[in-house]
Every structure is written in structure tokens, then in C-alpha cells.
């Protein structure tokens, strides 16, 4: 006899008939021989300790629904030693295993271990220690004039850059680095002025062409000629030799203070001698 045959014997027509059909189905279902087999199939897969828990939580209702397959009797066994299996036994076992795991976690939380009890005071003591200190601070209201006066006093205590006069004169006035910039700016500025004047000279009627400059320069005395030539030659020679020195800086050489001082004096002397030679001997 099938479950559909048992339940399909009566088709309800109204709400009252539905209730009667439900009660009749339950009665027929419990009297069916397959109902006892299904209960036996379920209980055979459960341990004696977990059976009451499974029945209390309604696990048996999953296996006694009329839409599930029937239990199968394994052939070759007597009625005393017969073994029944069910397709949904592994689902029931997984549910029981999950409930056992949750119960174990609850027991562990309710009864902490000795290690947990010994570590809790340390954790509480560490959390109670704080690096923040609270100190009472007195505050007072200031008028705008008082605030400006306080700001002026605070500005007097600010660190400022030292004046150049506190350094030795050879470090500030004869530093090769600053004079490289000065000579370069002087040379480029002089050339820009001359060539700009040369371009506008025809418009203004000035005679600064080459013949006029050579004739005017030749009429000057020897000292004046040498002095003008030295003013043009020395910025060029100093910028040239110190530029080579800066190329050695790119090779990471000569950064010690003794080397800087030594090469500074070498550049000064070399540039002056070479400029004097260009001015008076050439």
C-alpha cells in the first residue's frame, strides 16, 4: 500500500472535510506497517544518548513525511537481526553532529578552563593600565589686547636664522659656491646688455660697431686697457675653474671641510693668475 493510496482515498470538499481528512490520514498513517519501519530506520542510526534529543526536536517528522521514500529492508537478515537504511540518514547525522558541537561550545563557555581563568586577571590588569594622564588645567579669558600682547611675546622666543656676520669672512665673502653664481650672473648680464644695445644702436644713431669699439679701445692707456680686460676675463676664468670643481662634486669627491677650503683657495688663485695673464699678456 502506498502513501498516496492511503491519503487519496478521501478528497475533502470543505474545511470540515479537510480536518476530517487530516485526522483520518494520521490514523491510517500510524497504523501503516511502513510507519514503524521508518521510525525503526531513524532510531537505528541514532546513538542511545542522542535519540531523545532528536525526537524532542522533531527530527522524526522529516522521515515520516508521505513524500519521502520508504525504508528498505536489507535482504538476507532475519527479523531479529534485520538492518534498515534510509536515504536521508546522512542528513540526520549531520544535524545531530552540529547540535553536539554547539552543546560542547556552550559547556566550555559556561565552565572556562584553568588557563582561561589564569589569563583573565592579566588581561584585565593590562587593559587597566593607560598611558594617558589627566591633569587639571586652569583656564582664563583674555581680551583681544591681552591676546595680541601674548602673541608678541611668543614671537620673540621663536628661533630665527643667524645673521651672516656671525660666520668667518672667508666662509661668506670668499665662498666659491656663491661666487660661481655671482660671476655667472655678471657675465650673462653683461652680454645681454651689450647685444641688446647693439640691436637698437642703428635706431638710436649710436656707433658701437666693431670698428668704432676697436678705435676707442686702442686710444686708452695701457693700465685702462688691462683693467677692462681683467674685469671681463676674471669672471670667465673663475666660473670656468669652479665649474670643473663642481663636476668633481658629482663624482662624490672632495666633500670634507679641509678639501673644500683647500680647493677654494686653489680656484681663487688660479682664476686670478689666469685672468691677469689674459688681461696684460694677451
CSV table of C-alpha atoms in Angstrom, one decimal:
chain,number,residue,atom,x,y,z
A,1,UNK,CA,0.0,0.0,0.0
A,2,UNK,CA,1.3,3.4,-0.9
A,3,UNK,CA,1.0,6.7,1.0
A,4,UNK,CA,-0.7,8.3,-1.9
A,5,UNK,CA,-3.3,5.5,-1.9
A,6,UNK,CA,-3.9,5.9,1.8
A,7,UNK,CA,-4.3,9.7,1.6
A,8,UNK,CA,-6.1,9.7,-1.8
A,9,UNK,CA,-9.0,7.6,-0.5
A,10,UNK,CA,-10.7,10.6,0.7
A,11,UNK,CA,-10.8,14.0,-1.1
A,12,UNK,CA,-12.1,16.8,1.2
A,13,UNK,CA,-14.7,19.2,-0.2
A,14,UNK,CA,-14.8,21.8,2.6
A,15,UNK,CA,-12.9,23.0,5.7
A,16,UNK,CA,-14.7,20.4,7.9
A,17,UNK,CA,-13.9,17.7,5.4
A,18,UNK,CA,-10.2,18.8,5.4
A,19,UNK,CA,-10.0,18.4,9.1
A,20,UNK,CA,-11.6,15.0,8.9
A,21,UNK,CA,-9.3,14.0,6.1
A,22,UNK,CA,-6.2,15.2,8.1
A,23,UNK,CA,-7.3,13.2,11.2
A,24,UNK,CA,-8.1,10.1,9.1
A,25,UNK,CA,-4.7,10.4,7.3
A,26,UNK,CA,-2.9,10.5,10.6
A,27,UNK,CA,-4.7,7.4,11.9
A,28,UNK,CA,-4.1,5.5,8.8
A,29,UNK,CA,-0.5,6.6,8.7
A,30,UNK,CA,0.2,5.4,12.2
A,31,UNK,CA,-1.4,2.1,11.5
A,32,UNK,CA,0.5,1.6,8.3
A,33,UNK,CA,3.3,-1.0,8.5
A,34,UNK,CA,5.8,1.4,6.9
A,35,UNK,CA,5.4,3.9,9.7
A,36,UNK,CA,7.0,1.5,12.2
A,37,UNK,CA,9.8,0.7,9.7
A,38,UNK,CA,10.6,4.4,9.2
A,39,UNK,CA,10.8,5.0,13.0
A,40,UNK,CA,13.0,2.0,13.3
A,41,UNK,CA,15.2,3.2,10.5
A,42,UNK,CA,15.7,6.5,12.2
A,43,UNK,CA,16.3,5.2,15.7
A,44,UNK,CA,18.8,2.6,14.4
A,45,UNK,CA,21.1,5.3,13.1
A,46,UNK,CA,21.0,7.3,16.4
A,47,UNK,CA,23.0,6.7,19.4
A,48,UNK,CA,21.1,6.0,22.7
A,49,UNK,CA,22.2,9.4,24.1
A,50,UNK,CA,21.1,11.4,21.0
A,51,UNK,CA,17.8,9.7,20.3
A,52,UNK,CA,15.7,11.6,22.9
A,53,UNK,CA,17.2,14.9,21.6
A,54,UNK,CA,16.4,14.1,18.0
A,55,UNK,CA,12.8,13.1,18.9
A,56,UNK,CA,12.3,16.2,21.0
A,57,UNK,CA,13.4,18.4,18.2
A,58,UNK,CA,11.1,16.7,15.7
A,59,UNK,CA,13.7,15.1,13.6
A,60,UNK,CA,11.4,12.0,13.1
A,61,UNK,CA,8.9,14.2,11.3
A,62,UNK,CA,11.4,14.6,8.5
A,63,UNK,CA,11.5,10.9,7.8
A,64,UNK,CA,7.7,10.2,8.2
A,65,UNK,CA,6.5,12.6,5.6
A,66,UNK,CA,4.5,11.0,2.9
A,67,UNK,CA,6.6,12.5,0.1
A,68,UNK,CA,9.8,10.7,1.2
A,69,UNK,CA,10.8,7.2,0.0
A,70,UNK,CA,10.1,4.2,2.2
A,71,UNK,CA,12.7,2.4,4.3
A,72,UNK,CA,14.3,-0.6,2.7
A,73,UNK,CA,14.9,-3.9,4.4
A,74,UNK,CA,18.3,-5.4,3.6
A,75,UNK,CA,17.7,-9.0,2.3
A,76,UNK,CA,19.4,-11.9,3.9
A,77,UNK,CA,18.7,-10.9,7.5
A,78,UNK,CA,16.2,-12.4,9.9
A,79,UNK,CA,13.6,-10.4,11.7
A,80,UNK,CA,15.7,-10.3,14.8
A,81,UNK,CA,18.9,-9.0,13.0
A,82,UNK,CA,17.4,-7.1,10.2
A,83,UNK,CA,19.0,-3.8,9.2
A,84,UNK,CA,17.1,-0.9,7.7
A,85,UNK,CA,18.5,2.0,5.8
A,86,UNK,CA,17.0,5.3,4.7
A,87,UNK,CA,18.2,7.8,2.0
A,88,UNK,CA,18.1,10.7,4.4
A,89,UNK,CA,20.1,9.1,7.2
A,90,UNK,CA,23.3,11.2,6.5
A,91,UNK,CA,21.3,14.5,6.8
A,92,UNK,CA,20.0,13.5,10.2
A,93,UNK,CA,23.6,12.5,11.3
A,94,UNK,CA,24.9,15.9,10.2
A,95,UNK,CA,22.2,17.7,12.2
A,96,UNK,CA,23.0,15.7,15.3
A,97,UNK,CA,26.7,16.4,14.9
A,98,UNK,CA,26.1,20.1,14.7
A,99,UNK,CA,23.9,20.1,17.8
A,100,UNK,CA,26.6,18.2,19.7
A,101,UNK,CA,29.2,20.7,18.7
A,102,UNK,CA,27.1,23.7,19.8
A,103,UNK,CA,26.4,22.0,23.1
A,104,UNK,CA,30.2,21.4,23.7
A,105,UNK,CA,30.9,25.1,23.0
A,106,UNK,CA,28.2,26.2,25.4
A,107,UNK,CA,29.6,24.0,28.1
A,108,UNK,CA,33.1,25.3,27.5
A,109,UNK,CA,31.8,28.9,27.8
A,110,UNK,CA,30.0,28.1,31.0
A,111,UNK,CA,33.0,26.4,32.6
A,112,UNK,CA,36.2,28.1,31.4
A,113,UNK,CA,39.4,26.2,31.7
A,114,UNK,CA,42.2,26.8,34.2
A,115,UNK,CA,44.3,28.5,31.5
A,116,UNK,CA,41.5,30.9,30.8
A,117,UNK,CA,40.9,31.7,34.4
A,118,UNK,CA,44.6,32.3,35.0
A,119,UNK,CA,44.9,34.6,32.0
A,120,UNK,CA,41.8,36.8,32.7
A,121,UNK,CA,43.4,38.8,35.6
A,122,UNK,CA,46.4,39.5,33.4
A,123,UNK,CA,44.3,40.8,30.6
A,124,UNK,CA,42.2,42.9,32.9
A,125,UNK,CA,45.3,44.4,34.6
A,126,UNK,CA,46.9,45.2,31.2
A,127,UNK,CA,43.8,46.9,30.0
A,128,UNK,CA,43.5,48.9,33.1
A,129,UNK,CA,47.0,50.4,32.5
A,130,UNK,CA,46.8,53.6,30.5
A,131,UNK,CA,49.4,55.9,29.1
A,132,UNK,CA,47.1,58.8,29.2
A,133,UNK,CA,47.4,61.2,32.1
A,134,UNK,CA,44.6,63.6,33.1
A,135,UNK,CA,45.7,66.8,34.8
A,136,UNK,CA,43.5,69.7,35.8
A,137,UNK,CA,44.2,72.8,33.8
A,138,UNK,CA,43.1,76.3,34.8
A,139,UNK,CA,41.8,78.5,32.0
A,140,UNK,CA,41.1,82.2,31.9
A,141,UNK,CA,39.5,84.5,29.4
A,142,UNK,CA,41.7,87.1,27.6
A,143,UNK,CA,40.8,90.3,26.0
A,144,UNK,CA,41.9,90.9,22.4
A,145,UNK,CA,44.6,93.3,23.6
A,146,UNK,CA,45.9,90.7,26.1
A,147,UNK,CA,45.9,88.1,23.3
A,148,UNK,CA,48.0,90.3,21.0
A,149,UNK,CA,50.5,91.1,23.7
A,150,UNK,CA,50.9,87.4,24.5
A,151,UNK,CA,51.4,86.7,20.8
A,152,UNK,CA,54.1,89.3,20.5
A,153,UNK,CA,55.9,87.7,23.5
A,154,UNK,CA,55.7,84.3,21.9
A,155,UNK,CA,57.1,85.6,18.6
A,156,UNK,CA,60.2,86.9,20.5
A,157,UNK,CA,61.0,83.4,21.6
A,158,UNK,CA,60.9,81.9,18.1
A,159,UNK,CA,64.2,80.7,16.7
A,160,UNK,CA,65.4,82.8,13.8
A,161,UNK,CA,68.1,82.3,11.2
A,162,UNK,CA,71.5,83.6,12.2
A,163,UNK,CA,72.9,86.7,10.5
A,164,UNK,CA,75.7,86.3,8.0
A,165,UNK,CA,78.1,88.4,10.1
A,166,UNK,CA,78.4,85.7,12.8
A,167,UNK,CA,80.4,83.5,10.3
A,168,UNK,CA,84.0,83.9,9.4
A,169,UNK,CA,84.6,86.2,6.5
A,170,UNK,CA,86.3,83.6,4.4
A,171,UNK,CA,83.2,81.4,4.6
A,172,UNK,CA,80.7,84.0,3.5
A,173,UNK,CA,82.6,86.5,1.3
A,174,UNK,CA,85.0,84.2,-0.3
A,175,UNK,CA,82.9,81.1,-0.7
A,176,UNK,CA,83.5,79.5,-4.1
A,177,UNK,CA,79.9,78.4,-4.5
A,178,UNK,CA,78.3,81.9,-4.1
A,179,UNK,CA,81.0,83.5,-6.3
A,180,UNK,CA,80.2,81.0,-9.1
A,181,UNK,CA,76.7,82.3,-9.2
A,182,UNK,CA,77.8,85.9,-9.0
A,183,UNK,CA,80.3,85.6,-11.9
A,184,UNK,CA,77.8,83.6,-14.0
A,185,UNK,CA,75.1,86.2,-13.5
A,186,UNK,CA,77.5,89.0,-14.2
A,187,UNK,CA,78.8,87.6,-17.4
A,188,UNK,CA,75.4,86.7,-18.8
A,189,UNK,CA,74.0,90.1,-17.8
A,190,UNK,CA,76.9,92.0,-19.5
A,191,UNK,CA,76.4,90.0,-22.7
A,192,UNK,CA,72.6,90.6,-22.7
A,193,UNK,CA,73.2,94.4,-22.2
A,194,UNK,CA,75.8,94.6,-24.9
A,195,UNK,CA,73.9,92.6,-27.6
A,196,UNK,CA,70.6,94.4,-26.8
A,197,UNK,CA,72.3,97.8,-27.2
A,198,UNK,CA,73.9,96.6,-30.4
A,199,UNK,CA,70.5,95.8,-31.9
A,200,UNK,CA,68.9,99.1,-31.1
A,201,UNK,CA,72.0,101.2,-31.9
A,202,UNK,CA,71.1,101.8,-35.6
A,203,UNK,CA,67.6,103.1,-34.5
A,204,UNK,CA,69.2,105.5,-31.9
A,205,UNK,CA,72.1,106.6,-34.1
A,206,UNK,CA,74.8,105.1,-31.9
A,207,UNK,CA,78.1,103.8,-33.4
A,208,UNK,CA,79.0,100.7,-31.4
A,209,UNK,CA,80.0,98.6,-34.4
A,210,UNK,CA,83.4,96.7,-34.3
A,211,UNK,CA,85.5,99.4,-36.0
A,212,UNK,CA,84.3,102.0,-33.6
A,213,UNK,CA,85.0,99.9,-30.5
A,214,UNK,CA,88.5,98.9,-31.7
A,215,UNK,CA,89.4,102.5,-32.3
A,216,UNK,CA,88.0,103.7,-29.0
A,217,UNK,CA,89.7,100.9,-27.0
A,218,UNK,CA,93.1,101.5,-28.8
A,219,UNK,CA,93.1,105.1,-27.7
A,220,UNK,CA,93.0,104.2,-24.0
A,221,UNK,CA,96.2,104.0,-21.8
A,222,UNK,CA,97.8,100.6,-21.1
A,223,UNK,CA,96.5,100.4,-17.5
A,224,UNK,CA,93.0,101.1,-18.5
A,225,UNK,CA,93.1,98.5,-21.3
A,226,UNK,CA,94.4,95.9,-18.8
A,227,UNK,CA,91.9,96.8,-16.2
A,228,UNK,CA,88.9,96.5,-18.6
A,229,UNK,CA,90.2,93.2,-20.0
A,230,UNK,CA,90.7,91.9,-16.4
A,231,UNK,CA,87.1,92.7,-15.5
A,232,UNK,CA,85.9,90.6,-18.3
A,233,UNK,CA,88.4,87.8,-18.0
A,234,UNK,CA,88.3,87.1,-14.3
A,235,UNK,CA,84.5,86.3,-14.1
A,236,UNK,CA,85.0,83.9,-17.0
A,237,UNK,CA,88.1,82.2,-15.5
A,238,UNK,CA,86.6,81.8,-12.1
A,239,UNK,CA,83.3,80.5,-13.4
A,240,UNK,CA,85.2,78.1,-15.6
A,241,UNK,CA,87.5,76.6,-13.0
A,242,UNK,CA,84.9,76.4,-10.3
A,243,UNK,CA,82.5,74.7,-12.7
A,244,UNK,CA,85.1,72.0,-13.1
A,245,UNK,CA,85.3,71.7,-9.3
A,246,UNK,CA,81.5,71.2,-9.2
A,247,UNK,CA,81.8,68.4,-11.6
A,248,UNK,CA,84.1,66.6,-9.1
A,249,UNK,CA,81.2,67.0,-6.6
A,250,UNK,CA,79.1,65.0,-9.0
A,251,UNK,CA,81.7,62.2,-8.6
A,252,UNK,CA,81.2,62.3,-4.8
A,253,UNK,CA,84.8,63.6,-4.2
A,254,UNK,CA,86.1,66.4,-2.1
A,255,UNK,CA,83.2,66.9,0.4
A,256,UNK,CA,85.3,67.1,3.5
A,257,UNK,CA,85.9,70.5,5.1
A,258,UNK,CA,89.7,70.5,4.6
A,259,UNK,CA,89.2,69.7,0.9
A,260,UNK,CA,86.6,72.4,0.4
A,261,UNK,CA,88.9,75.0,2.0
A,262,UNK,CA,91.9,73.9,0.0
A,263,UNK,CA,90.2,73.8,-3.3
A,264,UNK,CA,88.6,77.1,-2.7
A,265,UNK,CA,91.9,78.8,-2.3
A,266,UNK,CA,93.3,76.9,-5.4
A,267,UNK,CA,90.4,78.1,-7.5
A,268,UNK,CA,90.8,81.7,-6.3
A,269,UNK,CA,94.5,81.8,-7.1
A,270,UNK,CA,94.2,80.0,-10.4
A,271,UNK,CA,91.4,82.3,-11.7
A,272,UNK,CA,93.2,85.5,-10.7
A,273,UNK,CA,96.5,84.4,-12.2
A,274,UNK,CA,94.9,83.3,-15.5
A,275,UNK,CA,92.7,86.4,-15.7
A,276,UNK,CA,95.8,88.6,-15.2
A,277,UNK,CA,97.6,86.8,-17.9
A,278,UNK,CA,94.7,87.2,-20.3
A,279,UNK,CA,94.4,90.9,-19.4
A,280,UNK,CA,98.0,92.0,-19.7
A,281,UNK,CA,99.9,89.4,-21.6
A,282,UNK,CA,97.4,88.6,-24.4
